[in-house]
Coordinates of N, CA and C in Angstrom, one line a residue:
X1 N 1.4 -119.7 42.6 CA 0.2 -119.3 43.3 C -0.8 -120.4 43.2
X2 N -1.8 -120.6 44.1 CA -2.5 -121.5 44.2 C -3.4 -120.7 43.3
X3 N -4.0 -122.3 42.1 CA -5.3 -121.7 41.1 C -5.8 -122.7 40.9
X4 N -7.7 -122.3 41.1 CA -8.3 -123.3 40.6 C -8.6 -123.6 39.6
X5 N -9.1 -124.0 38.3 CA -9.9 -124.0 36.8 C -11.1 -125.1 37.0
X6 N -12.3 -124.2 36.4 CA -13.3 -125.2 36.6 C -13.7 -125.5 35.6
X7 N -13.9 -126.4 34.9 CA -14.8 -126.8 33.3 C -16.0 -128.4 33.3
X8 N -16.1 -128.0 32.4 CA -17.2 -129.5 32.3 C -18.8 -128.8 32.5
X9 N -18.9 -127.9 32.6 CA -20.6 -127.3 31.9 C -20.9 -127.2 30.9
X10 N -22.4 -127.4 30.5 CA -23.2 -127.3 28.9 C -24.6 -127.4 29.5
X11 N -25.3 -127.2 28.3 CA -26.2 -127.4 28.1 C -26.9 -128.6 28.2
X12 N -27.7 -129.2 29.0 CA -27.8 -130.5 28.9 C -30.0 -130.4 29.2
X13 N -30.5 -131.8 28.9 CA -31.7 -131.7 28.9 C -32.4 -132.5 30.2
X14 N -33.2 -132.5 31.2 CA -33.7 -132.8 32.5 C -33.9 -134.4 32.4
X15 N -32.5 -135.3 33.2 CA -32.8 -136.3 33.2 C -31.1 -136.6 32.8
X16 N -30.6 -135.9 32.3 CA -29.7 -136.3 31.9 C -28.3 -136.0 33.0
X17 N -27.1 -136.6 32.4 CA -25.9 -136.2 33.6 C -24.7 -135.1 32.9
X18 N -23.5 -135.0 33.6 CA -23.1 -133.7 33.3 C -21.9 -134.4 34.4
X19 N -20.5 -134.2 34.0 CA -19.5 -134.1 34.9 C -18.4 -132.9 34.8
X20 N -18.4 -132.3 36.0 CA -17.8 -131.1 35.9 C -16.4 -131.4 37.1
X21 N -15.6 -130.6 36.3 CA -13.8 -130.9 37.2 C -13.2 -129.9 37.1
X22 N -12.2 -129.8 38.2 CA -12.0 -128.6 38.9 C -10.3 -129.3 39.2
X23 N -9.1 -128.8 38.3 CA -8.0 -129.0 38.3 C -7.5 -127.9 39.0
X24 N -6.3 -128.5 40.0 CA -6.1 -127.3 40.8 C -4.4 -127.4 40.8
X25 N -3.5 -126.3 40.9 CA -2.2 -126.0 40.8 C -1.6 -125.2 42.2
X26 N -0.4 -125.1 41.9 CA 0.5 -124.0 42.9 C 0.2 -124.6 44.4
X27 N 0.3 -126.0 44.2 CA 0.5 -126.5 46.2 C 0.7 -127.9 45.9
X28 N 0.6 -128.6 47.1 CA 0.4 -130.2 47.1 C -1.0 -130.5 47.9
X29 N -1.6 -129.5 48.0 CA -3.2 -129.5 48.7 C -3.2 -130.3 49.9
X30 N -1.9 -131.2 50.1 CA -2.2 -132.3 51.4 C -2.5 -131.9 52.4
X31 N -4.1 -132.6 53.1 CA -5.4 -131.9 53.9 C -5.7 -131.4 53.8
X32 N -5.9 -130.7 52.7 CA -7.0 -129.4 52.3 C -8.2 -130.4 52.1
X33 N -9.4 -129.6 51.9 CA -10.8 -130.1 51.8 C -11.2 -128.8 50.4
X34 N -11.9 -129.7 49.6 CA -12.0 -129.4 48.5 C -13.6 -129.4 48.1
X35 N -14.2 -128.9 47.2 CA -15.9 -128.8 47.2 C -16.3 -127.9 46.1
X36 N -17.8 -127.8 46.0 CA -18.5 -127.4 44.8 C -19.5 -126.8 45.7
X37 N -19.4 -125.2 45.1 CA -20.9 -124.6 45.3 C -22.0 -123.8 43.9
X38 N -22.8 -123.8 44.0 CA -23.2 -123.2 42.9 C -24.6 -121.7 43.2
X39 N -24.2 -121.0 41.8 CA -25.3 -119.7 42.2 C -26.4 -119.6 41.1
X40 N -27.6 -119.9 41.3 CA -28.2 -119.5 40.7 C -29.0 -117.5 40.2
X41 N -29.4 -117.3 39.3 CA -29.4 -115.9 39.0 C -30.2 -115.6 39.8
X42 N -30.1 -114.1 40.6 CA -31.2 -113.8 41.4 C -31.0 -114.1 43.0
X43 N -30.2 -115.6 43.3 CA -30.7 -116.1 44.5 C -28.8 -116.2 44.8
X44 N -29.0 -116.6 46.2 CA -27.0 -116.5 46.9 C -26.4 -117.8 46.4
X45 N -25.1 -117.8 46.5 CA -24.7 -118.5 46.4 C -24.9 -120.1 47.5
X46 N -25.0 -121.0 46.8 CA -25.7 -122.3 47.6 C -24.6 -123.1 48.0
X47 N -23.8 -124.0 48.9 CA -23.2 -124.9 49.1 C -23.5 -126.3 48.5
X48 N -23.0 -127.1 47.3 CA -23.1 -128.4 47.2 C -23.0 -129.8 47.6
X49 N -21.7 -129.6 47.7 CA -21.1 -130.9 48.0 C -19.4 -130.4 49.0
X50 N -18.5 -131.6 49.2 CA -17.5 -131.3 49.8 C -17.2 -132.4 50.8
X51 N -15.5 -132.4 50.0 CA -14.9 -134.0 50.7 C -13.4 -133.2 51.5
X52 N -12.9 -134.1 52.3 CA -12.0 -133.8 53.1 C -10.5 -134.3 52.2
X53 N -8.8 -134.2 52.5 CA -8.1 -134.8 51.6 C -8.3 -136.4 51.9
X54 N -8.6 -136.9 52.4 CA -8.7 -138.5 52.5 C -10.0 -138.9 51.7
X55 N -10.9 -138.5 51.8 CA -12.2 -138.8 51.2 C -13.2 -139.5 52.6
X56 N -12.3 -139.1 53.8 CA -13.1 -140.0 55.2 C -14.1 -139.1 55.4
X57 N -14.8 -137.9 55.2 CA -15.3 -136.9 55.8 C -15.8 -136.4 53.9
X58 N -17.1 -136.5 53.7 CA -18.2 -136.2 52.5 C -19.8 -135.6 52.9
X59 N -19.4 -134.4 52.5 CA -21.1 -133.8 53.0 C -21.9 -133.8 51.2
X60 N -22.9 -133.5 51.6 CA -23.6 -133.0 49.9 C -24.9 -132.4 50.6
X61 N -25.2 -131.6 49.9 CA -26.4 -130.2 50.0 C -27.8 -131.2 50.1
X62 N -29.1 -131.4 50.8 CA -29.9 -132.4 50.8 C -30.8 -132.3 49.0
X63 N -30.7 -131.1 48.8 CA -31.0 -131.2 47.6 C -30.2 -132.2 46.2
X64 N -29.0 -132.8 46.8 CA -28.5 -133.2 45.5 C -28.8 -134.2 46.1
X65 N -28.5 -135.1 47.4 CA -27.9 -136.4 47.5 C -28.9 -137.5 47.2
X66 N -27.9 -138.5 46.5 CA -28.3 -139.5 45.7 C -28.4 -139.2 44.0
X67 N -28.1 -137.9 43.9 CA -27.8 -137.5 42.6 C -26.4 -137.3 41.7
X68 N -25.7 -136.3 42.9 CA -24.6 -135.8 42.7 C -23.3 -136.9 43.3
X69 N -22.5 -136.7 42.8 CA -21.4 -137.6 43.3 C -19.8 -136.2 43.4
X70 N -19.4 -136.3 44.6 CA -17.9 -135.8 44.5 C -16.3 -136.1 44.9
X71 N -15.7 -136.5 44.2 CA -14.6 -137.6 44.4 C -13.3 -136.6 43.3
X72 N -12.1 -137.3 43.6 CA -11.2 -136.7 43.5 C -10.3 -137.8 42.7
X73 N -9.4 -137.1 41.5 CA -8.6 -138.1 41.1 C -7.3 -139.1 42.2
X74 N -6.9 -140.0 40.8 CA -5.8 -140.6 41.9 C -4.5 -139.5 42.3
X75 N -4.6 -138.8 41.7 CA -3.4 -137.7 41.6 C -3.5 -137.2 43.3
X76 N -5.1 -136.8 42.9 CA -5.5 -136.0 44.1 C -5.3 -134.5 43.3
X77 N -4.9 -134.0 42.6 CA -4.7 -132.4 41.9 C -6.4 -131.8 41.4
X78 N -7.0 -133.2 40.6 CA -8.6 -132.8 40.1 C -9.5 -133.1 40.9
X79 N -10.5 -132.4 41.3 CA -11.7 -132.4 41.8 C -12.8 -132.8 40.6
X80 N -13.7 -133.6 40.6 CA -15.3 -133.9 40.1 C -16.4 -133.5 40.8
X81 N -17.4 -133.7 39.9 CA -18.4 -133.1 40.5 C -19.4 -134.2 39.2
X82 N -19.5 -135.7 39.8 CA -20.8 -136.4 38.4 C -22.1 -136.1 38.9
X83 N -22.6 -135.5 37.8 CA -24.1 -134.8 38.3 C -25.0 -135.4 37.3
X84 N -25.8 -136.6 38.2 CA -26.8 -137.5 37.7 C -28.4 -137.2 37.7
X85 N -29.7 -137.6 36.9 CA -30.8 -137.2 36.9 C -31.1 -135.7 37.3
X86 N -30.0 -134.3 36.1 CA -30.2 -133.4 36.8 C -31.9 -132.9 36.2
X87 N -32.3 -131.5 37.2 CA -33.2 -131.2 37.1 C -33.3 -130.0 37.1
X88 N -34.3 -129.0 36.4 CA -34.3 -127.9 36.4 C -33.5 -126.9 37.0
X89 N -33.6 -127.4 38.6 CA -33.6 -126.6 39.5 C -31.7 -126.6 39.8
X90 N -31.0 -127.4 39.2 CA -29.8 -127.4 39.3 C -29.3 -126.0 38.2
X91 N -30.1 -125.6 37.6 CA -29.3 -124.6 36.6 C -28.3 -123.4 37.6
X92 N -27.1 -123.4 37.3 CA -26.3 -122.7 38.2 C -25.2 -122.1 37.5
X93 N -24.5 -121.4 38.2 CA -22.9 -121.1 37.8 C -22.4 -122.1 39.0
X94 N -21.4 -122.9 38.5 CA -20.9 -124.3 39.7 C -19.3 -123.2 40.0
X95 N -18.8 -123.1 41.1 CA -17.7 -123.1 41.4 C -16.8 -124.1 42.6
X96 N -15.9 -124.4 41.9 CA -15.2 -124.9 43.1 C -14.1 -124.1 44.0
X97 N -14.1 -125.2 45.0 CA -13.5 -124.4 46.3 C -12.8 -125.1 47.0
X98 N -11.7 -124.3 47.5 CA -10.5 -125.2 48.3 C -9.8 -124.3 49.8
X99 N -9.8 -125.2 50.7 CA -9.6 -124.4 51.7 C -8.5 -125.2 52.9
X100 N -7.0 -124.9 53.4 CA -6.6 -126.1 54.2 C -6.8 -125.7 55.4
X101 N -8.2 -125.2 55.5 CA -8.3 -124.9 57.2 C -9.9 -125.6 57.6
X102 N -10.7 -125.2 56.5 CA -11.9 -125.7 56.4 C -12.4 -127.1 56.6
X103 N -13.4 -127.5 57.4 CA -13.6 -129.2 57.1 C -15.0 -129.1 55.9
X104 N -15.5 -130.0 55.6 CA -16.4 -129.9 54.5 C -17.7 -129.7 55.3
X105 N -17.9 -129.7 56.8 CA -19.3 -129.4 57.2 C -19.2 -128.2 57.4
X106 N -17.7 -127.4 57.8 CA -18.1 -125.6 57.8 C -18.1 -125.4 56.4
X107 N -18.0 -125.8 55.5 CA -18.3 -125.6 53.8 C -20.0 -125.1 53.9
X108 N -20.6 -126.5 54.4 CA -22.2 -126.5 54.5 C -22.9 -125.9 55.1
X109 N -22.1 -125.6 56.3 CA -22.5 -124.9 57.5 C -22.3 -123.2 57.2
X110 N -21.4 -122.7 56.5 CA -20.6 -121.1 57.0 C -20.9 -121.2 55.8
X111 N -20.5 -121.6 54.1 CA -19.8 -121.1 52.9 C -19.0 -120.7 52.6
X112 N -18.0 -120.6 53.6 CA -16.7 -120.1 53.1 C -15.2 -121.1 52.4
X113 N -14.3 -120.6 52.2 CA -13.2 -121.6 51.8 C -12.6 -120.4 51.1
X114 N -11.3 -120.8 51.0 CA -10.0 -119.8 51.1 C -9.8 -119.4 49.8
X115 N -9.7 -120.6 48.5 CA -9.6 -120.5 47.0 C -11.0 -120.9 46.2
X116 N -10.8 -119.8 45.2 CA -12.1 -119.9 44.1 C -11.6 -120.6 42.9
X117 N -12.2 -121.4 42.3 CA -12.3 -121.1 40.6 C -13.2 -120.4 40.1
X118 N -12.7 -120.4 38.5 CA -13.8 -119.8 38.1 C -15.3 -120.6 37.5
X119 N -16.3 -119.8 37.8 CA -17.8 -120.6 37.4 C -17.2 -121.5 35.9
X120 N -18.7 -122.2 36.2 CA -18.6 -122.6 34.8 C -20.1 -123.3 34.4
X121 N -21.0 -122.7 33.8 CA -22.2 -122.7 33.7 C -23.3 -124.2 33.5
X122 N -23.9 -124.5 34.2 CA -24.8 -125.9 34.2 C -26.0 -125.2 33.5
X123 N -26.5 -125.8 32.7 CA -27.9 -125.2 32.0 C -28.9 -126.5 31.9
X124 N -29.7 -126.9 32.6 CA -30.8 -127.3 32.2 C -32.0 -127.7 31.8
X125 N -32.5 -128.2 30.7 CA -33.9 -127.5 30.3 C -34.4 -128.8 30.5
X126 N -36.0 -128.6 30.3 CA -37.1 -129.6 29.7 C -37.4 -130.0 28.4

């Protein structure tokens, strides 16, 4: 069965970075499009980032870019997510997402995609 696992969240302090990865199983993903959304408490879930299987086709949320980075191992199996000068306002649950029908601008555009992992918590303070 296709599964995602998401890890690489903590506690971290405003200014600082954080890399979160999203290992995925039960396929060979080839052309899937792959991505990161996250939810903060209270408010919907938000769209981040999201690359295509080639890495030709890269969106990111206008809120992150120039911050966030999302790239994929050589394997191609792990997803990243390096999240640089974060800021308050990043405190989320991050999930990733995979979908072989999706491009990464209906990610930004709709929010949808076919497979979840599970959250895995960003916490940011001052």
């Amino acid at each position: 069965q296709v599964h995602l696992v998401g890890s690489g969240g903590g506690l971290v302090q405003a200014g600082d970075s954080l890399r979160l990865s999203c290992t995925m199983s039960g396929g060979s993903f080839v052309g899937w499009t792959m991505g990161w959304f996250r939810q903060a408490p209270g408010k919907e879930r938000e769209f981040v980032a999201a690359m295509n299987w080639s890495g030709s086709s890269i969106v990111y949320a206008d809120s992150v870019k120039g911050r966030f980075t999302i790239s994929r191992d050589s394997t191609k199996t792990t997803l990243y997510l390096q999240m640089n000068s974060l800021k308050l306002e990043d405190t989320a649950v991050y999930h990733c997402a995979a979908s072989p029908r999706y491009t990464p601008t209906y990610y930004q555009t709709q929010g949808h995609a076919d497979f979840w992992g599970q959250g895995t918590q960003v916490t940011v303070s001052s």
